[in-house]
Short mmCIF file of C-alpha atoms and ligand atoms in Angstrom, two decimals:
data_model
loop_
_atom_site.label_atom_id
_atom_site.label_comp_id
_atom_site.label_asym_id
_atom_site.label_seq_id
_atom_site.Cartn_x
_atom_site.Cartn_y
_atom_site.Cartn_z
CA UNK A 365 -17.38 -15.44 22.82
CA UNK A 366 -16.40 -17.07 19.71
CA UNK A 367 -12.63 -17.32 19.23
CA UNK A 368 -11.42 -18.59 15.32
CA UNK A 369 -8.11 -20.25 15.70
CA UNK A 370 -5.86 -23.14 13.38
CA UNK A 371 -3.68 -25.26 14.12
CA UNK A 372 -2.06 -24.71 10.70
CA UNK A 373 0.11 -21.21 11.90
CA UNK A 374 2.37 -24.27 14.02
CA UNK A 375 4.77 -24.91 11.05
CA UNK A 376 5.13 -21.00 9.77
CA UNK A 377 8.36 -21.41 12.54
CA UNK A 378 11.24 -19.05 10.56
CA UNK A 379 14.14 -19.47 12.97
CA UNK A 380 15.38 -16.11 12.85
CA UNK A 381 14.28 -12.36 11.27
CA UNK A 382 17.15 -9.68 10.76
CA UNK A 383 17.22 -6.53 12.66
CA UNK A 384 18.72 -3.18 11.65
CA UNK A 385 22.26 -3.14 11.75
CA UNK A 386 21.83 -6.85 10.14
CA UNK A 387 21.54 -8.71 13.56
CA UNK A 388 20.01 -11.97 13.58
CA UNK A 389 17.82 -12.69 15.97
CA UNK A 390 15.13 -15.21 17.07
CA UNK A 391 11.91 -14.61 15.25
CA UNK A 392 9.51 -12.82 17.95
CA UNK A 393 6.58 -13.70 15.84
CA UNK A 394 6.35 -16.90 17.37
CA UNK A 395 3.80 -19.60 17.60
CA UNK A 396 4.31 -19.76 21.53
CA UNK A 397 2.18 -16.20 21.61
CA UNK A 398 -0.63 -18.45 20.06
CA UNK A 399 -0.07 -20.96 23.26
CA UNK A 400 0.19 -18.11 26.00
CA UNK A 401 -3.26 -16.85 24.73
CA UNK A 402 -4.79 -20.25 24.20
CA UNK A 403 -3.82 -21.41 27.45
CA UNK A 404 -5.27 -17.93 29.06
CA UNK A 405 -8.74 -18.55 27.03
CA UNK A 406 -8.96 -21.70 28.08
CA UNK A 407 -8.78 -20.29 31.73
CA UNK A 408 -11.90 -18.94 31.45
CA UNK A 409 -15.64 -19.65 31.08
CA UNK A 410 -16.40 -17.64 28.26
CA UNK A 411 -14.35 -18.45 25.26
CA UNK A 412 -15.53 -21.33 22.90
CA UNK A 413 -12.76 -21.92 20.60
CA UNK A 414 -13.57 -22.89 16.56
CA UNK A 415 -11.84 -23.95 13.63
CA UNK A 416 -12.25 -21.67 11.03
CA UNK A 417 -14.21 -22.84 7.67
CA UNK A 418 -12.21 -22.62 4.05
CA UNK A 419 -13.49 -19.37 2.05
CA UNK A 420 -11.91 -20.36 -0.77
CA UNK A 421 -9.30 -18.46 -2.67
CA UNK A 422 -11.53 -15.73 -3.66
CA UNK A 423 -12.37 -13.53 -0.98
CA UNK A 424 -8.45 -13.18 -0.47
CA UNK A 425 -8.21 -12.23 -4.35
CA UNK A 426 -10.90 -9.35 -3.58
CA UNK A 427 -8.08 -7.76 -1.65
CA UNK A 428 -4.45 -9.03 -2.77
CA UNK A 429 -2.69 -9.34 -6.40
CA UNK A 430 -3.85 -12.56 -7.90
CA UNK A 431 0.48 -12.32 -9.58
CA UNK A 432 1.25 -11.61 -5.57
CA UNK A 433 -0.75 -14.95 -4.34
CA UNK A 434 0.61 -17.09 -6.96
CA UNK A 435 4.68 -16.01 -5.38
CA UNK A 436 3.50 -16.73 -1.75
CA UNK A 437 1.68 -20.17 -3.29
CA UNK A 438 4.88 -21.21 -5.42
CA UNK A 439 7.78 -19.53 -3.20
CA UNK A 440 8.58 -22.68 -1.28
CA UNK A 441 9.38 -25.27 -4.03
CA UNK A 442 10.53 -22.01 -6.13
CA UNK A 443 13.17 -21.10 -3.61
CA UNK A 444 14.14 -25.14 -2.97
CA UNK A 445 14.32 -25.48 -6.95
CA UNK A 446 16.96 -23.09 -7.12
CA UNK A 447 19.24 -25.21 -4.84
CA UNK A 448 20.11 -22.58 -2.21
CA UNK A 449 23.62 -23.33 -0.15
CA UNK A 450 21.13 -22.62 3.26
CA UNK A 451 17.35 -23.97 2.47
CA UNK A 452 16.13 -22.95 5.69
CA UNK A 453 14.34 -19.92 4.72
CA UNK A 454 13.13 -17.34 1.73
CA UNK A 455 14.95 -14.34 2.32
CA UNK A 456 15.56 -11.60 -0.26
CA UNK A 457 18.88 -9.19 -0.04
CA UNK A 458 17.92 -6.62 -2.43
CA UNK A 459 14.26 -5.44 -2.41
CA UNK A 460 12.64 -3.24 -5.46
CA UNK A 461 12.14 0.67 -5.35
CA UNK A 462 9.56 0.12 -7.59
CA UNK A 463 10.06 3.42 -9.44
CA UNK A 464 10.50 0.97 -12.44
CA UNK A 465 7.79 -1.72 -13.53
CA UNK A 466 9.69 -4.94 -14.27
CA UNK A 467 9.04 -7.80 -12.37
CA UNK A 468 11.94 -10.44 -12.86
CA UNK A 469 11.23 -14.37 -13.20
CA UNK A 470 13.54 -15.25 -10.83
CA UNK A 471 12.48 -16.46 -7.46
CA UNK A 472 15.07 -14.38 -5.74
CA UNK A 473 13.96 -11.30 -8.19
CA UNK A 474 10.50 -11.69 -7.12
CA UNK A 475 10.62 -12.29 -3.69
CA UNK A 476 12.88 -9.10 -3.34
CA UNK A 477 9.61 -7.06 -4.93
CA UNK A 478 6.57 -9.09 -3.20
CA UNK A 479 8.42 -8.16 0.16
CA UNK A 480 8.94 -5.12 1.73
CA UNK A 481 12.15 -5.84 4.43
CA UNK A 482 13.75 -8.78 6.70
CA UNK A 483 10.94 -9.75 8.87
CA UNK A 484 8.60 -11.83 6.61
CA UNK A 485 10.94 -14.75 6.36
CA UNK A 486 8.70 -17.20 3.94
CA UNK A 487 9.47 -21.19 5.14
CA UNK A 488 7.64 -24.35 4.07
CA UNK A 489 4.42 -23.73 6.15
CA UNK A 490 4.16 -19.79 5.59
CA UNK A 491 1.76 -20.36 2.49
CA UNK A 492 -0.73 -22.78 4.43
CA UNK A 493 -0.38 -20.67 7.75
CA UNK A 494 -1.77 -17.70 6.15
CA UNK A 495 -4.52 -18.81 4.29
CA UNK A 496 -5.46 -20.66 7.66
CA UNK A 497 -5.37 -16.90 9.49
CA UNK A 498 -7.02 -15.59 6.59
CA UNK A 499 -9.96 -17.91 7.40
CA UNK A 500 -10.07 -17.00 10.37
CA UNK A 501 -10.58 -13.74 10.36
CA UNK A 502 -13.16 -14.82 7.27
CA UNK A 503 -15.10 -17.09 9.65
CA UNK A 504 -15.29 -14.22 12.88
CA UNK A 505 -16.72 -11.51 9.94
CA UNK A 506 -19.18 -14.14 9.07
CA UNK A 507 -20.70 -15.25 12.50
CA UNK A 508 -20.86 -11.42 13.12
CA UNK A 509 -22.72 -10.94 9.98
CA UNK A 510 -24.43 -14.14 9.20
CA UNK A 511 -25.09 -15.70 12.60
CA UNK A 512 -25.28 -12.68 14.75
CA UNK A 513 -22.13 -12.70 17.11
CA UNK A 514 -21.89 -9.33 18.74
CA UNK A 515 -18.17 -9.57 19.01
CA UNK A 516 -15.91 -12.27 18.23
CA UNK A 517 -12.15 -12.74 18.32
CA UNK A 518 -10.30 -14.21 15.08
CA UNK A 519 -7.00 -15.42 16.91
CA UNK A 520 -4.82 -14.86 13.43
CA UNK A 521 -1.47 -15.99 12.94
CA UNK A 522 0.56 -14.88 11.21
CA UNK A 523 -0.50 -11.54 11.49
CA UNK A 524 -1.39 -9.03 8.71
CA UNK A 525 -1.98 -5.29 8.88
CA UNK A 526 1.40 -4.71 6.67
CA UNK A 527 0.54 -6.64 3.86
CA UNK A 528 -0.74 -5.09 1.05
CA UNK A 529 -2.34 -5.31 -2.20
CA UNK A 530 0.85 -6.79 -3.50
CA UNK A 531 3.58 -7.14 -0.82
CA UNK A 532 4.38 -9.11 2.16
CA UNK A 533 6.23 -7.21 4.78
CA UNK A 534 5.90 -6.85 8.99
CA UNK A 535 5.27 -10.92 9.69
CA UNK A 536 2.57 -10.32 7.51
CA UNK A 537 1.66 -12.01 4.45
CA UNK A 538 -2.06 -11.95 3.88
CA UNK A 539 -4.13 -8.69 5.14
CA UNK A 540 -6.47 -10.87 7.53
CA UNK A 541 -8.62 -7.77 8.65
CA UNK A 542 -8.66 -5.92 5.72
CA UNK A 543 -9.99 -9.48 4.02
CA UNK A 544 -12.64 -9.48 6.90
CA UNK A 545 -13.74 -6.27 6.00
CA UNK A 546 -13.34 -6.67 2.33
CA UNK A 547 -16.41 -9.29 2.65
CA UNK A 548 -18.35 -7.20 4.97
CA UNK A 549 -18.08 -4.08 2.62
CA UNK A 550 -20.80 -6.28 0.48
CA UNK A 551 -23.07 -6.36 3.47
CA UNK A 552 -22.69 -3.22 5.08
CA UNK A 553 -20.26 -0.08 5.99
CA UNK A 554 -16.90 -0.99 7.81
CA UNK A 555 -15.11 0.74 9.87
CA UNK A 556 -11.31 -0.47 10.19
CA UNK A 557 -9.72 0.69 13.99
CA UNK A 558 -5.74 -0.33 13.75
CA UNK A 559 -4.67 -0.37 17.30
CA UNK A 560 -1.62 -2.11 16.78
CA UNK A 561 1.65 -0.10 17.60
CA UNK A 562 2.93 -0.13 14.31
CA UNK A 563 0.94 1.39 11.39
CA UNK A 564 -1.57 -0.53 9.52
CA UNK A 565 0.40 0.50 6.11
CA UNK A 566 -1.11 -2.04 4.31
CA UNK A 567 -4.49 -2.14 5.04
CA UNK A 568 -4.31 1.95 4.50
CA UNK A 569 -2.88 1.06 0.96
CA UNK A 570 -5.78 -1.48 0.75
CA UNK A 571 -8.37 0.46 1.06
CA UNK A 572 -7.07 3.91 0.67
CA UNK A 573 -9.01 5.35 -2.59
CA UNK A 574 -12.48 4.09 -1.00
CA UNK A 575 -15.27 5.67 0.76
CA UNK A 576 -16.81 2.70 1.70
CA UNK A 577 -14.72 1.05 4.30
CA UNK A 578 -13.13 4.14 6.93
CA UNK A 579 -9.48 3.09 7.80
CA UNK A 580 -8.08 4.84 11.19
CA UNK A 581 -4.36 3.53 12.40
CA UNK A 582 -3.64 4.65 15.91
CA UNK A 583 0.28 3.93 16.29
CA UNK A 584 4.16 5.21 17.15
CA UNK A 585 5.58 7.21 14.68
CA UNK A 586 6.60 6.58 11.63
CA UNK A 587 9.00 9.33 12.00
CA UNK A 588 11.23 7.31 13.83
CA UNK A 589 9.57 3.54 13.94
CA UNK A 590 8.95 0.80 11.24
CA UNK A 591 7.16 1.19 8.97
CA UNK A 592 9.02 4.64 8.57
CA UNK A 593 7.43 5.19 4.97
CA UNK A 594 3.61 5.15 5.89
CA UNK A 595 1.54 6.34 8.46
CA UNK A 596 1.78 10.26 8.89
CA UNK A 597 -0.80 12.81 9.77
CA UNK A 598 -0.85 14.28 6.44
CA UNK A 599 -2.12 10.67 4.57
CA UNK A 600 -5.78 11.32 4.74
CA UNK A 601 -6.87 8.84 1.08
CA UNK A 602 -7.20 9.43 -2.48
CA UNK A 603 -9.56 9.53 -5.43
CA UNK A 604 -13.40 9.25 -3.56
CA UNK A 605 -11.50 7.66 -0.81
CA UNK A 606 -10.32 11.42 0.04
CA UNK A 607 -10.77 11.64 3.98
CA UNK A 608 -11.43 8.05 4.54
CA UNK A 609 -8.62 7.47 6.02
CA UNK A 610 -7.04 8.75 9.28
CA UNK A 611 -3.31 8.42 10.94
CA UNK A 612 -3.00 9.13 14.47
CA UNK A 613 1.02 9.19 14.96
CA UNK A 614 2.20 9.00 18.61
CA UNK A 615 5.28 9.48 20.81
CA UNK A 616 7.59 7.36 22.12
CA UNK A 617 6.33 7.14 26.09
CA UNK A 618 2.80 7.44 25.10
CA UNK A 619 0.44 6.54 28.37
CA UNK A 620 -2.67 5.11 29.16
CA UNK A 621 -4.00 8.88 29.08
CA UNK A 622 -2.48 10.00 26.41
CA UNK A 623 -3.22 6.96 24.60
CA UNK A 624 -7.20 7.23 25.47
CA UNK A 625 -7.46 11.14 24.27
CA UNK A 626 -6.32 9.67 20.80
CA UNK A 627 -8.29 6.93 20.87
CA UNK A 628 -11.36 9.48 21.89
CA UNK A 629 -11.04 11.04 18.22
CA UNK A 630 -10.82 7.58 16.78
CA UNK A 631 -13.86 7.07 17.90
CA UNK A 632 -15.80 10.27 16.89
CA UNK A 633 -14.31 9.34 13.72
CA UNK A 634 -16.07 6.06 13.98
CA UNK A 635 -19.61 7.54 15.24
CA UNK A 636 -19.72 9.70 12.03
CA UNK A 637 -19.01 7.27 10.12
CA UNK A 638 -22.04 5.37 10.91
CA UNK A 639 -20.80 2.22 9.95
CA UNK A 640 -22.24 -1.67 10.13
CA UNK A 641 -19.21 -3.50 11.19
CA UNK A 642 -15.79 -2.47 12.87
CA UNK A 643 -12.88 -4.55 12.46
CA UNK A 644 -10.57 -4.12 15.17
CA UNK A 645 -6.79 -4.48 14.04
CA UNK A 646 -6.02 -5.78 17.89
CA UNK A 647 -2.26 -5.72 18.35
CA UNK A 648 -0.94 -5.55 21.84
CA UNK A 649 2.72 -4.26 21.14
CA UNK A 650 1.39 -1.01 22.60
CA UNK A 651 1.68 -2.98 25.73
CA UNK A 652 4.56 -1.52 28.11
CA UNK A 653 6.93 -4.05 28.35
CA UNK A 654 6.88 -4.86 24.42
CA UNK A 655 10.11 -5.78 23.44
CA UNK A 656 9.12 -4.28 19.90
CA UNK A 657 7.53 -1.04 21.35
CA UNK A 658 8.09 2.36 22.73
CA UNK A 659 4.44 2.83 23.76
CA UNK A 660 3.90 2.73 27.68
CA UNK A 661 0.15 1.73 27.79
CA UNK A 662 -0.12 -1.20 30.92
CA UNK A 663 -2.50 -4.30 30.93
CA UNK A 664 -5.29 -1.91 32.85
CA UNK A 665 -4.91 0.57 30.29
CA UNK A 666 -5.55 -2.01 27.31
CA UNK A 667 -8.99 -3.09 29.37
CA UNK A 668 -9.85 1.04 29.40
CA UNK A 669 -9.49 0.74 25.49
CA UNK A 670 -11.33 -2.20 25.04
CA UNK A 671 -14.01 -0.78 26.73
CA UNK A 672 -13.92 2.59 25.10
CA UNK A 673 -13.83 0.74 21.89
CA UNK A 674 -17.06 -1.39 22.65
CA UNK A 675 -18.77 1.71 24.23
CA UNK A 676 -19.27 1.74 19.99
CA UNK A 677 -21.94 -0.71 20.45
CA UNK A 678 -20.99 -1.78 17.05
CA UNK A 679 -20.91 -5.78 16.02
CA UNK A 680 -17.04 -6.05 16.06
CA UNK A 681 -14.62 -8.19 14.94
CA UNK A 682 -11.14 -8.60 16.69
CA UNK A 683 -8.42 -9.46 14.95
CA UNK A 684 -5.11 -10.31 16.03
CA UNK A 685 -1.84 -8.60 14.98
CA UNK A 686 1.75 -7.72 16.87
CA UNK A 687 2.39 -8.46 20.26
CA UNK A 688 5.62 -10.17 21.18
CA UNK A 689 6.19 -10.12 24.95
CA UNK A 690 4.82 -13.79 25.47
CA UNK A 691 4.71 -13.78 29.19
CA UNK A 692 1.99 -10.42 29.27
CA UNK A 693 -0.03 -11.91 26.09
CA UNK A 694 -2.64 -13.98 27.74
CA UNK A 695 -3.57 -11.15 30.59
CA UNK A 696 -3.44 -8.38 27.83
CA UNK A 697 -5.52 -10.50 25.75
CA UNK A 698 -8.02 -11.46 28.79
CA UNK A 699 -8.02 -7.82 29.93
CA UNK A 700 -9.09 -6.36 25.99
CA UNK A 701 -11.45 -9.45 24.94
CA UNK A 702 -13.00 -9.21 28.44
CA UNK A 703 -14.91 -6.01 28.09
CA UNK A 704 -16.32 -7.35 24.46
CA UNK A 705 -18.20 -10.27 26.51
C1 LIG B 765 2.50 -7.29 13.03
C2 LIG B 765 3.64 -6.53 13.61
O1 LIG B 765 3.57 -6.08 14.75
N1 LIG B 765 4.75 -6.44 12.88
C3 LIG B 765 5.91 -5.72 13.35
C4 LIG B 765 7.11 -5.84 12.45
C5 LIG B 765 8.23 -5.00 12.97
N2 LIG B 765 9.44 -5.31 12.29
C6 LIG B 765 10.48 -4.30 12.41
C7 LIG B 765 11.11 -4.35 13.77
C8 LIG B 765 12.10 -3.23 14.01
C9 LIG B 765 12.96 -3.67 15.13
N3 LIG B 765 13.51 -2.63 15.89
C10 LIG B 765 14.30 -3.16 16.98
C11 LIG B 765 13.94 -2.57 18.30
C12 LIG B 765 14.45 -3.50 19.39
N4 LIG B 765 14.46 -2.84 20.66
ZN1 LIG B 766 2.99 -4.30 15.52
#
């Protein structure tokens, strides 16, 4: 299997994120969950690992705010030129409603609209790190479609299923499935399956008044988990987008069971659908012992999806999101990308 993986994610390295409650804590979007999976790849006899090619800047405007790109491309020396008492990291305090359409010039003014809370900490390496994931998930959607690949892995970091059109948000900066499946819309139907166990908010907002790219997020909550704003039942797209788009909100405790009856609809979903491509939002927070999660699915259970999820038959690309216990990555990694071999 073909795994997509840069170096460049190495110096996205934000020290610390803030919590609710405003506790700071270490930032458990780390790039040591890149070396637990590496090193459990490399363990095997299967996975060939690539650098990604350079798309170019264009296939990322197809999906994101050419005003938002420039703020991620300029933030660094932006926030540095204003000669902050701490340079460590880009960090808003006060974040737009956006009820009202003004978009300040200052740095501060911007970054508090392009982001949506206290998790995508911007540092000196955050711009380059996310156009690197970006490719990636760019070069996995092209050996699918171009060279053949029945399933292939884009190892993306930083992650990106809460970024959207126009915001960063979530450890997420640049939407490196919906991107993927941005450039295989032009080649075929997508299907978009979010496993991840927060809501895929931004690739729903992404593609969420089109018919041609189905969007299904499998995930806890929003009632009582981030993103808290996005990702209920009732949220079903707009315009000829209009039942495009599907929420499956889950419990806190959810198990492997439970977990697979849900993802059992996804999938009927998906068959209907009769699409060309899936893109498979892979995040393994679902995982038990997440230090993020609530969900209770275990390592065996995440092999039972995998499999239900290639049972699609369907050429697929993987793409990695959340997961932040570091010492179950590689074997929940192993177990999912296993059954796609
Ligand atoms: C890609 C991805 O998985 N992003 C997740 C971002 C979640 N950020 C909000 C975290 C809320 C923290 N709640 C603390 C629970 C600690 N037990
Ligand atoms: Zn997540």
């Amino acid at each position: 299997m073909k795994i997509f993986y840069s170096e460049e994610h190495r110096k996205h390295e934000p020290a610390f994120e803030i919590f609710d409650g405003g506790l700071r804590v270490p930032y458990l979007e780390n790039p040591d969950r890149m070396d637990r999976i590496l090193n459990a790849l490399r363990s095997t006899d299967w996975a060939q690992v690539f650098e990604p090619l350079d798309f170019g800047l264009d296939p990322i405007l197809a999906v994101h705010d050419k005003n938002y790109l420039d703020f991620l491309a300029s933030a660094w020396t932006d926030w540095l030129a204003t000669h902050p008492k701490d340079p460590s990291t880009l960090l808003p305090a006060t974040f737009a409603l956006r009820r009202h359409p003004h978009i300040p010039k200052s740095l501060l003014g911007r970054a508090g609209y392009y982001m949506m809370d206290l998790s995508a900490c911007i540092v000196e390496g955050t711009y380059s790190a996310a156009l690197a994931s970006a490719n990636c998930a760019l070069s996995a959607a092209q050996a699918v479609a171009a060279d053949g690949e029945r399933s292939v892995f884009a190892l993306c970091r930083p992650p990106g299923h809460h970024a959207g059109k126009d915001y960063a948000g979530g450890y997420c900066f640049i939407n490196n499935a919906a991107v993927a499946a941005n450039w295989l819309s032009s080649k075929g139907r997508v299907a978009i399956l979010d496993m991840d166990y927060h809501c895929g908010n931004g690739t729903q907002d992404i593609f969420y008044d089109r018919d041609d790219v189905l969007t299904i997020s499998i995930h806890a909550d929003p009632d009582f988990e981030y993103p808290s704003y996005m990702g209920y039942a009732d949220e079903r797209g707009e315009g000829k987008g209009l039942g495009f788009h599907h929420n499956f909100p889950l419990p806190r405790g959810t198990d492997d069971e439970a977990y697979l009856e849900t993802l059992a609809q996804a999938n009927q979903l998906i068959r209907e659908f009769k699409p060309t491509y899936l893109v498979v939002s892979a995040g393994m927070d679902i995982y038990a012992d997440d230090p993020l999660g609530t969900i209770k699915v275990t390592t065996d259970g995440i092999g039972r999806i995998a499999k239900e999820i290639a049972s699609l038959k369907l050429p697929t690309v993987n793409v990695m999101e959340g997961g932040y216990n570091n010492d179950a990555l590689g074997r929940n990694i192993l177990a999912f990308l296993g059954e796609f071999k």
